[in-house]
CSV table of C-alpha atoms in Angstrom, one decimal:
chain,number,residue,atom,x,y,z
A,20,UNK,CA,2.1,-38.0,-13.8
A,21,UNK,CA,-0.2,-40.2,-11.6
A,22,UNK,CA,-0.7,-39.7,-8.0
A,23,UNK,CA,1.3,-43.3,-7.3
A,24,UNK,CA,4.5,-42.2,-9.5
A,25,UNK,CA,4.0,-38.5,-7.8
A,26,UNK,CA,3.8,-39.7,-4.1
A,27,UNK,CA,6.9,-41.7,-4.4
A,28,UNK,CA,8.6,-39.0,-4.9
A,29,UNK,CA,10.1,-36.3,-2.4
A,30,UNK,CA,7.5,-33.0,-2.3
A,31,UNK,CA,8.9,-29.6,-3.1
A,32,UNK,CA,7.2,-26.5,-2.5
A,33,UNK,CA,7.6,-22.9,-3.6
A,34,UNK,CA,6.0,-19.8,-5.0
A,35,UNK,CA,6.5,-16.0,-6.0
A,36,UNK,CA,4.8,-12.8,-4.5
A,37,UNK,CA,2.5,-11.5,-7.3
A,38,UNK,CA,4.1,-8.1,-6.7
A,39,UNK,CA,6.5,-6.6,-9.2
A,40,UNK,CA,7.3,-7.6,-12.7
A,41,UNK,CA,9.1,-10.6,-12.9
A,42,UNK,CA,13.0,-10.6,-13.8
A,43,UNK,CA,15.9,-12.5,-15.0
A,44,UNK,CA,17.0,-12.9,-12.2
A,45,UNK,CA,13.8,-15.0,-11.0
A,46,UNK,CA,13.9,-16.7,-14.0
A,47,UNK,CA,17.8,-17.9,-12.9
A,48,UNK,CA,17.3,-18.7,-9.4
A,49,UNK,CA,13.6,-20.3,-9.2
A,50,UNK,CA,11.7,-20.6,-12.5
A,51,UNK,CA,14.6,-22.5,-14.2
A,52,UNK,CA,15.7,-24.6,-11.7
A,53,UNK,CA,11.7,-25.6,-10.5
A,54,UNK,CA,11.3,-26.6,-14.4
A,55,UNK,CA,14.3,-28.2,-14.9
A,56,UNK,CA,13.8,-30.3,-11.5
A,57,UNK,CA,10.4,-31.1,-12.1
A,58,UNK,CA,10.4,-34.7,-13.0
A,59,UNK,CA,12.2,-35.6,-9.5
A,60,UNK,CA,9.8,-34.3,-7.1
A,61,UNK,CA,5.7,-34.0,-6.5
A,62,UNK,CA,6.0,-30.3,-7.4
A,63,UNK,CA,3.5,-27.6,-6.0
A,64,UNK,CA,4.2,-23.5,-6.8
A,65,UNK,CA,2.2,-21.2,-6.3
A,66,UNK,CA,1.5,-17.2,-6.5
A,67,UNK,CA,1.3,-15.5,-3.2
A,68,UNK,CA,-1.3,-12.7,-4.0
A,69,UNK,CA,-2.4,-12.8,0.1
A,70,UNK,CA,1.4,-11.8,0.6
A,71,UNK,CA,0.8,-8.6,-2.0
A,72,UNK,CA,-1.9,-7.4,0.8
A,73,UNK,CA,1.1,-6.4,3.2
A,74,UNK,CA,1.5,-2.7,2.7
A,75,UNK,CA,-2.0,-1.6,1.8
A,76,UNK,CA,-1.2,1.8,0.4
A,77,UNK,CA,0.8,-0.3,-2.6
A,78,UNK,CA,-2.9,-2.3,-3.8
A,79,UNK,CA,-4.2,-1.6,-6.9
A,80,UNK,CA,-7.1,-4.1,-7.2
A,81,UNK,CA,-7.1,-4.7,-11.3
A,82,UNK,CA,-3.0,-4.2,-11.3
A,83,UNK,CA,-3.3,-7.3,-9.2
A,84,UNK,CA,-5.5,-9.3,-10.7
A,85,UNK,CA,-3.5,-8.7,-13.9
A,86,UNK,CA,-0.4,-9.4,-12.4
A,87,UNK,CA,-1.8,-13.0,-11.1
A,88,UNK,CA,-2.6,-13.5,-14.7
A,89,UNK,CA,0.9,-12.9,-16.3
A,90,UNK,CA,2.8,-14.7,-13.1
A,91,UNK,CA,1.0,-17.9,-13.8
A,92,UNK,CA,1.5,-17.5,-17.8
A,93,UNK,CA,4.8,-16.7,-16.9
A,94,UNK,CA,5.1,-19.9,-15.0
A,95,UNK,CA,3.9,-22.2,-17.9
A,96,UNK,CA,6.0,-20.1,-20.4
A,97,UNK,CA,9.0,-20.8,-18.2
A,98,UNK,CA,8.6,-25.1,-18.7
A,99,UNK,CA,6.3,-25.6,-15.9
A,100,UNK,CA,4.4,-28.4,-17.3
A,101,UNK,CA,0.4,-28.9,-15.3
A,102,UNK,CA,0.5,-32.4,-15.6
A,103,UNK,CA,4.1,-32.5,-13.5
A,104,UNK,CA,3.7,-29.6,-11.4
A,105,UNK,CA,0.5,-28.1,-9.2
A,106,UNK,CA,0.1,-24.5,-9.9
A,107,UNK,CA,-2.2,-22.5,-7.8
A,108,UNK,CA,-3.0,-19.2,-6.1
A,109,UNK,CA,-2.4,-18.6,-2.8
A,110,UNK,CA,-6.0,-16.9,-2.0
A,111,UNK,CA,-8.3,-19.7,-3.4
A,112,UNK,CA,-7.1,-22.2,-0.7
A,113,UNK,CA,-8.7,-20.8,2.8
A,114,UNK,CA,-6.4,-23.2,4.8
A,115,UNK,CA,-3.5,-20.8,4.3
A,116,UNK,CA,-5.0,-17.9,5.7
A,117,UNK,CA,-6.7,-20.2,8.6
A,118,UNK,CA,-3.4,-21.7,9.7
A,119,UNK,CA,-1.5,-18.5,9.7
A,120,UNK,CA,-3.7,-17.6,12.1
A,121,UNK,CA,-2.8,-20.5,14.2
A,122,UNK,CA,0.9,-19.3,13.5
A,123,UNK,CA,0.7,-16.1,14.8
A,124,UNK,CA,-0.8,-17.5,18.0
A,125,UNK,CA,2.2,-19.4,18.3
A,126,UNK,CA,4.8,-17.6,17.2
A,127,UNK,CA,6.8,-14.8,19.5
A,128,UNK,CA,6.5,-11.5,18.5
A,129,UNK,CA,10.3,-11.3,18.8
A,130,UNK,CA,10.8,-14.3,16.3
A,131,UNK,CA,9.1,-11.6,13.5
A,132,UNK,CA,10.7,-8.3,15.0
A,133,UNK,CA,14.5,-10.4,14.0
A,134,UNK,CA,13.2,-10.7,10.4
A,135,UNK,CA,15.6,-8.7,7.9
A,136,UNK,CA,12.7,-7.8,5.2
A,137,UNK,CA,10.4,-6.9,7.9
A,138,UNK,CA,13.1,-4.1,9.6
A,139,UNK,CA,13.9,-2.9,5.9
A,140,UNK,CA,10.1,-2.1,5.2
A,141,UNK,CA,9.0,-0.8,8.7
A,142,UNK,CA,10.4,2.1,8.1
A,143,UNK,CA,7.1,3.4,6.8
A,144,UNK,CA,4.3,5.2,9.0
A,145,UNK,CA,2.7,2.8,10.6
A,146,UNK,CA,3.2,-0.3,9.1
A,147,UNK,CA,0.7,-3.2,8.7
A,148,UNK,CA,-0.4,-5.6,11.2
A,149,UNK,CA,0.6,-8.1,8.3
A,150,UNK,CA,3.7,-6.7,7.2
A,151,UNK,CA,4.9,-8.3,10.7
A,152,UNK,CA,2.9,-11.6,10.7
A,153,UNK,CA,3.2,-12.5,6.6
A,154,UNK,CA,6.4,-14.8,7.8
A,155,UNK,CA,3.6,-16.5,10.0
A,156,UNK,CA,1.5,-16.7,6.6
A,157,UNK,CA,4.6,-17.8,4.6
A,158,UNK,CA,5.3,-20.6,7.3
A,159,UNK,CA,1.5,-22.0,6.8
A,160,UNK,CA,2.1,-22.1,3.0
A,161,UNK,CA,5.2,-24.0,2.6
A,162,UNK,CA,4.0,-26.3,6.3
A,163,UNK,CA,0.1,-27.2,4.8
A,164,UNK,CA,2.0,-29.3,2.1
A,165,UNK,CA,4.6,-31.1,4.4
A,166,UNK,CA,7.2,-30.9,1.4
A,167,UNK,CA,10.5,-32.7,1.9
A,168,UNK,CA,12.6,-29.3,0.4
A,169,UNK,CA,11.4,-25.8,-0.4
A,170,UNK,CA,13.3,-24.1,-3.5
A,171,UNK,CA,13.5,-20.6,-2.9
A,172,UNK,CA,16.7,-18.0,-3.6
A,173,UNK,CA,19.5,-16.9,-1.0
A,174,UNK,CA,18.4,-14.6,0.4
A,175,UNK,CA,15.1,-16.8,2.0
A,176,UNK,CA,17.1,-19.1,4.0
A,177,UNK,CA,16.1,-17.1,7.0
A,178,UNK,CA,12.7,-17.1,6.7
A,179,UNK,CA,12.8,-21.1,5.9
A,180,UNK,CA,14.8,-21.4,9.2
A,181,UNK,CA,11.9,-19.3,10.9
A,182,UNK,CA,9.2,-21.9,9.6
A,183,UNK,CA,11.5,-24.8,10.8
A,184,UNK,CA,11.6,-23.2,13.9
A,185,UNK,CA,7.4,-22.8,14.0
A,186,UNK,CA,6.8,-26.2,12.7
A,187,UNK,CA,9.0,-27.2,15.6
A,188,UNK,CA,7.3,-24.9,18.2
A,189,UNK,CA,4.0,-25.8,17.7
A,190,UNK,CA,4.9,-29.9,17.6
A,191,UNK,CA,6.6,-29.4,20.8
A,192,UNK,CA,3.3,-27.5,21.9
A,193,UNK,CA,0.5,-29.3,20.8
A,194,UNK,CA,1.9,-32.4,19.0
A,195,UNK,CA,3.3,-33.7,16.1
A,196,UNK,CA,1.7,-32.1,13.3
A,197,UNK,CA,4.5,-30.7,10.9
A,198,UNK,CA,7.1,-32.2,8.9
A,199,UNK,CA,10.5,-30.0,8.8
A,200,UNK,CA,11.5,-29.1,5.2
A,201,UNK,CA,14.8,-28.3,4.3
A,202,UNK,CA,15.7,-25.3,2.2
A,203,UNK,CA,17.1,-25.9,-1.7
A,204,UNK,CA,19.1,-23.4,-3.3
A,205,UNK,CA,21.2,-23.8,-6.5
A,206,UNK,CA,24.8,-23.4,-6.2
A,207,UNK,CA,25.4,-20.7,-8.9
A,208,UNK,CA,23.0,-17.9,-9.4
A,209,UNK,CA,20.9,-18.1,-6.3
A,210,UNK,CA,21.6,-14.6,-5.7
A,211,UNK,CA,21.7,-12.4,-9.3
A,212,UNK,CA,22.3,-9.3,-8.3
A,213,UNK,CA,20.9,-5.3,-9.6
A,214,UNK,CA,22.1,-4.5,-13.1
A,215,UNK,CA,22.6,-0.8,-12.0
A,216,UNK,CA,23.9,-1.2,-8.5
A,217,UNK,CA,25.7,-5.1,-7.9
A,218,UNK,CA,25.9,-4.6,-4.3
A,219,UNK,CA,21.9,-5.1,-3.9
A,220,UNK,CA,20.2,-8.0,-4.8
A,221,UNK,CA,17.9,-7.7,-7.8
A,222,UNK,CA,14.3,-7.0,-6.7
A,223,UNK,CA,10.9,-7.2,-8.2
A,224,UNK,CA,9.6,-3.8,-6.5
A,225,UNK,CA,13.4,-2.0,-7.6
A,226,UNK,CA,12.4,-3.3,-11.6
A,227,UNK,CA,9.5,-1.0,-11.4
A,228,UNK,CA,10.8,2.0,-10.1
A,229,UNK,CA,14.7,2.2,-11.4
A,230,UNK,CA,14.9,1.8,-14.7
A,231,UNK,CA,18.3,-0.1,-15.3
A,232,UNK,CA,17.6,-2.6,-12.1
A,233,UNK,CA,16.7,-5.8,-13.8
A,234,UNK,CA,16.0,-7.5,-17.2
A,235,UNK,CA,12.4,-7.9,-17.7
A,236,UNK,CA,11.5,-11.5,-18.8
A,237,UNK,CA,8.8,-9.6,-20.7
A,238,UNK,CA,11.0,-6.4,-22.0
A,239,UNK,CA,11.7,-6.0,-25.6
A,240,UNK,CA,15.1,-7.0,-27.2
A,241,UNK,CA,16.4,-3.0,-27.8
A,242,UNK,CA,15.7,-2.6,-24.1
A,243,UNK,CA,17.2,-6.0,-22.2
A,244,UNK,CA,20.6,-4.8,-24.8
A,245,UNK,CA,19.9,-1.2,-23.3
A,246,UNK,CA,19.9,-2.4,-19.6
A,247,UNK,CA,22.8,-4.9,-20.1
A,248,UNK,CA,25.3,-2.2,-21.8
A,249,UNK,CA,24.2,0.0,-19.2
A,250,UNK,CA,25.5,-2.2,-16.3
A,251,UNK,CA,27.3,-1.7,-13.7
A,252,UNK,CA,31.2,-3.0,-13.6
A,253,UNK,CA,34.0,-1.1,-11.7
A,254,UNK,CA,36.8,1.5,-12.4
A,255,UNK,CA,38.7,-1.6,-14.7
A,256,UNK,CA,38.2,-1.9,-18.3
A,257,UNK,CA,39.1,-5.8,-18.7
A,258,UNK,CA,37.8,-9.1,-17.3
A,259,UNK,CA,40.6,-10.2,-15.1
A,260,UNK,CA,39.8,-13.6,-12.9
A,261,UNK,CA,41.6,-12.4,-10.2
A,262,UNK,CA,40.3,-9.2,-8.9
A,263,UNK,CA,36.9,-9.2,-10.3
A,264,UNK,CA,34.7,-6.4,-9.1
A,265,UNK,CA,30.8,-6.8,-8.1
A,266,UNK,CA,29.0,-5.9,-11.4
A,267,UNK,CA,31.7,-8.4,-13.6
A,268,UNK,CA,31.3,-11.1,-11.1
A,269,UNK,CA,27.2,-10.7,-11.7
A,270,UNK,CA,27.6,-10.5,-15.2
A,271,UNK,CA,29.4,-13.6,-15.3
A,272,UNK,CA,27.5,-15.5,-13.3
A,273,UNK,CA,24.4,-14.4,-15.3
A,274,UNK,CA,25.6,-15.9,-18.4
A,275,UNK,CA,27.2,-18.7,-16.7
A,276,UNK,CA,23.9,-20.1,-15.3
A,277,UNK,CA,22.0,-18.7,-18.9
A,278,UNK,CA,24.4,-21.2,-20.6
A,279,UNK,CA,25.2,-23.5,-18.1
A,280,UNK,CA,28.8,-23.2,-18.2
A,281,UNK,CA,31.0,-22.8,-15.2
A,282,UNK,CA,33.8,-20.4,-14.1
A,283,UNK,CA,36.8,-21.8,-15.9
A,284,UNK,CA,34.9,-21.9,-18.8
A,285,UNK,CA,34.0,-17.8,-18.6
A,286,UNK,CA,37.6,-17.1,-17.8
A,287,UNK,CA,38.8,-19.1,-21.1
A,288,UNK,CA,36.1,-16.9,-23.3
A,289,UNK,CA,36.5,-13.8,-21.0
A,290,UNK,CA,39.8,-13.4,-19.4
A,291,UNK,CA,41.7,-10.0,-20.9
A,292,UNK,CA,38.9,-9.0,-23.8
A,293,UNK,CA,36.7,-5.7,-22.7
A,294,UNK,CA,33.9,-5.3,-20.5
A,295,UNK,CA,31.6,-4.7,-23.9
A,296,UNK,CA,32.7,-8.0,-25.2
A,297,UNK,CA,31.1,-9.6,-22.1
A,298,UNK,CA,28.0,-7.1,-22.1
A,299,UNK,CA,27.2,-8.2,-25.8
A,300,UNK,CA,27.4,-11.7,-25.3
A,301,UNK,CA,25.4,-11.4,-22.1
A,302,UNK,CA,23.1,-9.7,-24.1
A,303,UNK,CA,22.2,-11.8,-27.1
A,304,UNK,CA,21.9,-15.1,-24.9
A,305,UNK,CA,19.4,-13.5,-22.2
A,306,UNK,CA,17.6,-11.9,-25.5
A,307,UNK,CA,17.4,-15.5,-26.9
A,308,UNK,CA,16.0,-17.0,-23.7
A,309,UNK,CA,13.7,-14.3,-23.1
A,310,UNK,CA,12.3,-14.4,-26.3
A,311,UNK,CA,11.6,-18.2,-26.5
A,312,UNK,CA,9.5,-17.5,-22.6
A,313,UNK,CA,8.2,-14.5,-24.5
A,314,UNK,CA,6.6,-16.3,-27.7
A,315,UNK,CA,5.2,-19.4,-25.6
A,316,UNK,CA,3.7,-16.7,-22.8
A,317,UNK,CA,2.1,-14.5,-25.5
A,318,UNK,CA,0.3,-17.7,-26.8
A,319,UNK,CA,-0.9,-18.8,-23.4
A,320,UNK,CA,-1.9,-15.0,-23.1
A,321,UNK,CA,-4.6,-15.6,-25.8
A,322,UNK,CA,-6.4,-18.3,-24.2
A,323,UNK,CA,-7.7,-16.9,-20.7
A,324,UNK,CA,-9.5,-19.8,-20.5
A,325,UNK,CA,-7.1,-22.2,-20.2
A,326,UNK,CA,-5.2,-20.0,-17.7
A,327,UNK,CA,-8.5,-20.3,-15.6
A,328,UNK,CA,-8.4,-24.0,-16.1
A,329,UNK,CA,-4.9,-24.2,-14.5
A,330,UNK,CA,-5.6,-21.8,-11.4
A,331,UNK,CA,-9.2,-23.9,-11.0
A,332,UNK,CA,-7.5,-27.3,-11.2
A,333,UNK,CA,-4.6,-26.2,-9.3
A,334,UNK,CA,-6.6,-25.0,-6.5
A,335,UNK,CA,-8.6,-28.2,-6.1
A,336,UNK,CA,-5.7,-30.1,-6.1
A,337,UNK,CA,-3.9,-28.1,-3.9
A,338,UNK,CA,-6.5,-28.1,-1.3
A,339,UNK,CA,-6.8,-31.5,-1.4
A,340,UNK,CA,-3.7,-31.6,1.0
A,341,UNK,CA,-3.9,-28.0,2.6
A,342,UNK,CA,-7.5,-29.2,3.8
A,343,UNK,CA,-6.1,-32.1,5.8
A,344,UNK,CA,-3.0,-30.8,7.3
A,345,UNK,CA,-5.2,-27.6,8.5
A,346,UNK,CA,-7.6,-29.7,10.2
A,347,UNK,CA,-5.4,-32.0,11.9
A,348,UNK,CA,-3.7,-28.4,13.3
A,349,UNK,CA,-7.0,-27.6,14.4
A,350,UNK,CA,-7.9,-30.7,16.0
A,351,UNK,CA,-4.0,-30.5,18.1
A,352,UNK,CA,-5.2,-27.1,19.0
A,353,UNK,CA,-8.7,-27.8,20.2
A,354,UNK,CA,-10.6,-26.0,17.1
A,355,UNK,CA,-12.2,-29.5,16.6
């Protein structure tokens, strides 16, 4: 795409924490939807390895440099195409980590204290400086590239209403330096919820510990049937539109948005057979996407060149509008 046909069209931003093994349900409610979208918007996604940094005692240095690695095959094996779509890591663009500093200058203490993943996680002896601030750091990320809408799941609409809330502060503050993005979350499957316990959303860090969570997008086929069989449903025994219990109403929405079909049609297929009928069929269509992503990623695997090539080109082009927002923050603020 050139940079004309690209700037004419609204600028999205979004990215993964290169934590955890990624998941069906990530494949649902951001990889998908970012490919499938990706000839409508200047597209720039990235993998947040700074954001892995947040509770020290977790870092495994080569675990992470291998996770960056599979994330951004991952990406490409998902449909993100490099000559649509900017993909990049977080850590090779300073301006993120220079901004955020900015950010936490100017954000109130109480502001981070509200957020719902940092009062889950601070639980732990003395948690990180950065476990507080990394909203601060997630605000710089998505506000360097002034995108029009930022595609993330459900369960990050408050943290995009915290950045719309900095990006206003600091305009108010020092002038205006920030665009305000709007949030962009699909309609079905934004939220795909645990395999072995419906009522909590399905997590990256909960796919490696609890074996049962999540559907790998690199798991085998015997294991993703294992999982889905294993799932979750409720004291019923049939699929029954109206009183459907947590675990059904995730397992439908998971094939609905795996075969893009909608509620009525689920019902028609559905409606009065067993819960195993709806397991197996779940089953075999997330066993066919998975293995298409899995045959394209192991290819990409083989050429660590080319992966380097993306990340290197990424970066470069990524910075290229990082650099200037960062220094036009700077300049507001009296750094220049």
């Amino acid at each position: 795409m050139s940079s004309e046909a690209a700037a004419t069209r609204p600028r999205v931003l979004s990215g993964i924490t290169a934590t955890g093994k990624l998941h069906i349900g990530n494949y649902i409610g951001a990889l998908s939807v970012w490919a499938r979208e990706q000839d409508r918007f200047e597209n720039y996604f990235f993998i947040a390895d700074l954001h892995a940094l947040t509770i020290p005692e977790n870092i495994q240095p080569d675990a992470l440099r291998e996770r960056v690695t599979e994330i951004v095959a991952l990406y490409v094996a998902c449909g993100l195409d490099v000559d649509k779509s900017v993909l990049f890591l977080q850590s090779r663009v300073p301006a993120h980590a220079s901004l955020a500093w900015i950010f936490n200058c100017v954000t109130p203490i109480g502001w981070l204290e509200r957020m719902t993943q940092y009062k889950s996680k601070s639980d732990r002896a003395n948690p990180s400086a950065g476990l507080l601030t990394y909203p601060s750091l997630m605000a710089a990320d998505i506000l360097l590239y002034q995108p029009d809408f930022v595609p993330v799941g459900d369960d990050q609409r408050q943290h995009i209403e915290l950045t719309r809330n900095i990006a206003q502060r600091f305009n108010s503050m020092f002038g205006e330096a920030f665009s305000i993005p709007e949030p962009m979350i699909r309609t079905s499957g934004a939220r795909i919820m645990g395999l072995d316990d419906p009522n909590v959303k399905m997590s990256k860090s909960l796919a490696e510990s609890r074996d049962g969570h999540a559907v790998g997008l690199l798991d085998p086929p015997n294991k993703i049937r294992k999982t889905i069989m294993r799932s979750v449903t409720d004291s019923g025994t049939e699929v029954r539109g109206d009183g459907l219990g947590a675990g059904v109403e995730n397992l439908l929405v998971l094939h609905e948005a795996l075969t893009d079909t909608t509620r009525e049609d689920s019902l028609a297929e559905f409606e009065g057979k067993g819960y195993g009928v709806l397991k197996k069929a779940l089953a075999e269509v997330v066993i066919e996407h998975v293995s298409a992503i899995q045959e394209r990623y192991n290819e990409i695997r083989a050429d660590r060149s080319y992966l380097d090539r993306i990340l290197a080109e990424g970066a470069e082009k990524a910075a290229n509008i990082a650099d200037e927002t960062a220094r036009n923050a700077m300049r507001l603020t009296g750094l220049l």
